[in-house]
Short mmCIF file of N, CA and C in Angstrom, two decimals:
data_model
loop_
_atom_site.label_atom_id
_atom_site.label_comp_id
_atom_site.label_asym_id
_atom_site.label_seq_id
_atom_site.Cartn_x
_atom_site.Cartn_y
_atom_site.Cartn_z
N UNK A 488 0.83 -1.20 0.00
CA UNK A 488 0.00 0.00 0.00
C UNK A 488 0.86 1.25 0.00
N UNK A 489 1.99 1.22 0.71
CA UNK A 489 2.87 2.38 0.76
C UNK A 489 3.45 2.64 -0.62
N UNK A 490 3.82 1.59 -1.35
CA UNK A 490 4.37 1.76 -2.69
C UNK A 490 3.32 2.37 -3.60
N UNK A 491 2.06 1.93 -3.46
CA UNK A 491 0.98 2.47 -4.27
C UNK A 491 0.80 3.97 -4.01
N UNK A 492 0.91 4.38 -2.77
CA UNK A 492 0.73 5.79 -2.44
C UNK A 492 1.89 6.64 -2.92
N UNK A 493 3.08 6.06 -3.05
CA UNK A 493 4.24 6.82 -3.48
C UNK A 493 4.39 6.86 -4.99
N UNK A 494 3.62 6.06 -5.70
CA UNK A 494 3.72 6.01 -7.15
C UNK A 494 2.83 7.08 -7.76
N UNK A 495 3.37 7.95 -8.59
CA UNK A 495 2.51 8.96 -9.23
C UNK A 495 1.56 8.30 -10.23
N UNK A 496 0.32 8.77 -10.25
CA UNK A 496 -0.69 8.21 -11.13
C UNK A 496 -1.04 9.26 -12.17
N UNK A 497 -0.90 8.89 -13.43
CA UNK A 497 -1.27 9.80 -14.50
C UNK A 497 -2.78 9.83 -14.62
N UNK A 498 -3.34 11.02 -14.77
CA UNK A 498 -4.79 11.13 -14.87
C UNK A 498 -5.33 10.51 -16.16
N UNK A 499 -4.46 10.27 -17.12
CA UNK A 499 -4.91 9.65 -18.36
C UNK A 499 -5.04 8.13 -18.23
N UNK A 500 -4.60 7.57 -17.13
CA UNK A 500 -4.70 6.12 -16.92
C UNK A 500 -6.06 5.80 -16.28
N UNK A 501 -7.09 5.79 -17.12
CA UNK A 501 -8.46 5.66 -16.63
C UNK A 501 -8.73 4.32 -15.95
N UNK A 502 -8.13 3.25 -16.45
CA UNK A 502 -8.41 1.94 -15.87
C UNK A 502 -7.94 1.87 -14.43
N UNK A 503 -6.78 2.42 -14.15
CA UNK A 503 -6.27 2.42 -12.78
C UNK A 503 -7.11 3.33 -11.90
N UNK A 504 -7.49 4.49 -12.40
CA UNK A 504 -8.29 5.42 -11.61
C UNK A 504 -9.65 4.83 -11.26
N UNK A 505 -10.29 4.14 -12.21
CA UNK A 505 -11.59 3.53 -11.94
C UNK A 505 -11.44 2.38 -10.95
N UNK A 506 -10.38 1.60 -11.10
CA UNK A 506 -10.13 0.52 -10.15
C UNK A 506 -9.92 1.02 -8.74
N UNK A 507 -9.16 2.10 -8.59
CA UNK A 507 -8.97 2.69 -7.27
C UNK A 507 -10.26 3.28 -6.72
N UNK A 508 -11.08 3.85 -7.60
CA UNK A 508 -12.37 4.40 -7.16
C UNK A 508 -13.28 3.28 -6.65
N UNK A 509 -13.28 2.13 -7.30
CA UNK A 509 -14.08 1.00 -6.83
C UNK A 509 -13.57 0.51 -5.48
N UNK A 510 -12.26 0.50 -5.29
CA UNK A 510 -11.68 0.09 -4.02
C UNK A 510 -12.08 1.06 -2.90
N UNK A 511 -11.99 2.34 -3.16
CA UNK A 511 -12.39 3.34 -2.16
C UNK A 511 -13.88 3.24 -1.87
N UNK A 512 -14.69 3.04 -2.91
CA UNK A 512 -16.13 2.87 -2.72
C UNK A 512 -16.42 1.67 -1.83
N UNK A 513 -15.71 0.57 -2.06
CA UNK A 513 -15.94 -0.63 -1.26
C UNK A 513 -15.64 -0.38 0.21
N UNK A 514 -14.55 0.28 0.49
CA UNK A 514 -14.19 0.57 1.88
C UNK A 514 -15.23 1.47 2.53
N UNK A 515 -15.62 2.53 1.84
CA UNK A 515 -16.59 3.46 2.40
C UNK A 515 -17.98 2.84 2.52
N UNK A 516 -18.37 2.02 1.56
CA UNK A 516 -19.68 1.39 1.61
C UNK A 516 -19.78 0.40 2.76
N UNK A 517 -18.72 -0.37 2.98
CA UNK A 517 -18.73 -1.32 4.09
C UNK A 517 -18.77 -0.57 5.42
N UNK A 518 -18.12 0.59 5.46
CA UNK A 518 -18.08 1.37 6.70
C UNK A 518 -19.44 2.00 7.02
N UNK A 519 -20.15 2.49 6.02
CA UNK A 519 -21.34 3.29 6.28
C UNK A 519 -22.67 2.61 5.95
N UNK A 520 -22.65 1.40 5.39
CA UNK A 520 -23.91 0.70 5.11
C UNK A 520 -23.84 -0.70 5.67
N UNK A 521 -24.88 -1.46 5.41
CA UNK A 521 -24.86 -2.86 5.81
C UNK A 521 -23.85 -3.61 4.95
N UNK A 522 -23.20 -4.57 5.53
CA UNK A 522 -22.09 -5.25 4.85
C UNK A 522 -22.57 -5.98 3.61
N UNK A 523 -23.70 -6.69 3.69
CA UNK A 523 -24.13 -7.46 2.53
C UNK A 523 -24.53 -6.55 1.36
N UNK A 524 -25.10 -5.41 1.64
CA UNK A 524 -25.45 -4.46 0.58
C UNK A 524 -24.18 -3.89 -0.05
N UNK A 525 -23.22 -3.56 0.78
CA UNK A 525 -21.96 -3.01 0.27
C UNK A 525 -21.21 -4.02 -0.58
N UNK A 526 -21.18 -5.26 -0.14
CA UNK A 526 -20.46 -6.27 -0.91
C UNK A 526 -21.14 -6.56 -2.24
N UNK A 527 -22.47 -6.60 -2.24
CA UNK A 527 -23.18 -6.85 -3.50
C UNK A 527 -22.99 -5.70 -4.49
N UNK A 528 -23.07 -4.46 -4.01
CA UNK A 528 -22.88 -3.33 -4.92
C UNK A 528 -21.44 -3.25 -5.42
N UNK A 529 -20.49 -3.56 -4.56
CA UNK A 529 -19.09 -3.57 -4.98
C UNK A 529 -18.85 -4.68 -6.01
N UNK A 530 -19.46 -5.83 -5.80
CA UNK A 530 -19.35 -6.92 -6.76
C UNK A 530 -19.94 -6.50 -8.11
N UNK A 531 -21.08 -5.82 -8.08
CA UNK A 531 -21.69 -5.37 -9.33
C UNK A 531 -20.78 -4.39 -10.06
N UNK A 532 -20.22 -3.41 -9.35
CA UNK A 532 -19.30 -2.46 -9.98
C UNK A 532 -18.07 -3.19 -10.53
N UNK A 533 -17.56 -4.16 -9.81
CA UNK A 533 -16.37 -4.89 -10.26
C UNK A 533 -16.65 -5.71 -11.50
N UNK A 534 -17.82 -6.34 -11.56
CA UNK A 534 -18.18 -7.13 -12.73
C UNK A 534 -18.32 -6.23 -13.96
N UNK A 535 -18.95 -5.08 -13.79
CA UNK A 535 -19.08 -4.14 -14.90
C UNK A 535 -17.70 -3.65 -15.34
N UNK A 536 -16.84 -3.37 -14.39
CA UNK A 536 -15.48 -2.91 -14.69
C UNK A 536 -14.70 -3.95 -15.49
N UNK A 537 -14.75 -5.19 -15.04
CA UNK A 537 -14.03 -6.26 -15.74
C UNK A 537 -14.63 -6.50 -17.12
N UNK A 538 -15.95 -6.42 -17.24
CA UNK A 538 -16.58 -6.60 -18.55
C UNK A 538 -16.14 -5.50 -19.51
N UNK A 539 -16.06 -4.26 -19.04
CA UNK A 539 -15.59 -3.18 -19.89
C UNK A 539 -14.13 -3.37 -20.28
N UNK A 540 -13.34 -3.90 -19.38
CA UNK A 540 -11.93 -4.18 -19.71
C UNK A 540 -11.82 -5.28 -20.75
N UNK A 541 -12.71 -6.28 -20.65
CA UNK A 541 -12.65 -7.41 -21.59
C UNK A 541 -13.00 -6.99 -23.02
N UNK A 542 -13.91 -6.05 -23.16
CA UNK A 542 -14.29 -5.61 -24.52
C UNK A 542 -13.47 -4.40 -24.96
N UNK A 543 -12.45 -4.06 -24.18
CA UNK A 543 -11.56 -2.94 -24.48
C UNK A 543 -12.29 -1.61 -24.63
N UNK A 544 -13.32 -1.42 -23.82
CA UNK A 544 -14.04 -0.16 -23.84
C UNK A 544 -13.30 0.92 -23.05
N UNK A 545 -12.42 0.51 -22.15
CA UNK A 545 -11.66 1.49 -21.37
C UNK A 545 -10.25 1.60 -21.90
#
């Protein structure tokens, strides 16, 4: 995690930015909502993200 924080992220790297946004969403959703709702919504976002990566939409 420390290496990730020290690595500069180019704003043009959309796939990495979206992946980090999903990770942050998962942490915040688990913290502020019911766990099963947070995990299901995070799973849905992750599946959509991977599907977009598979068809090279990102």
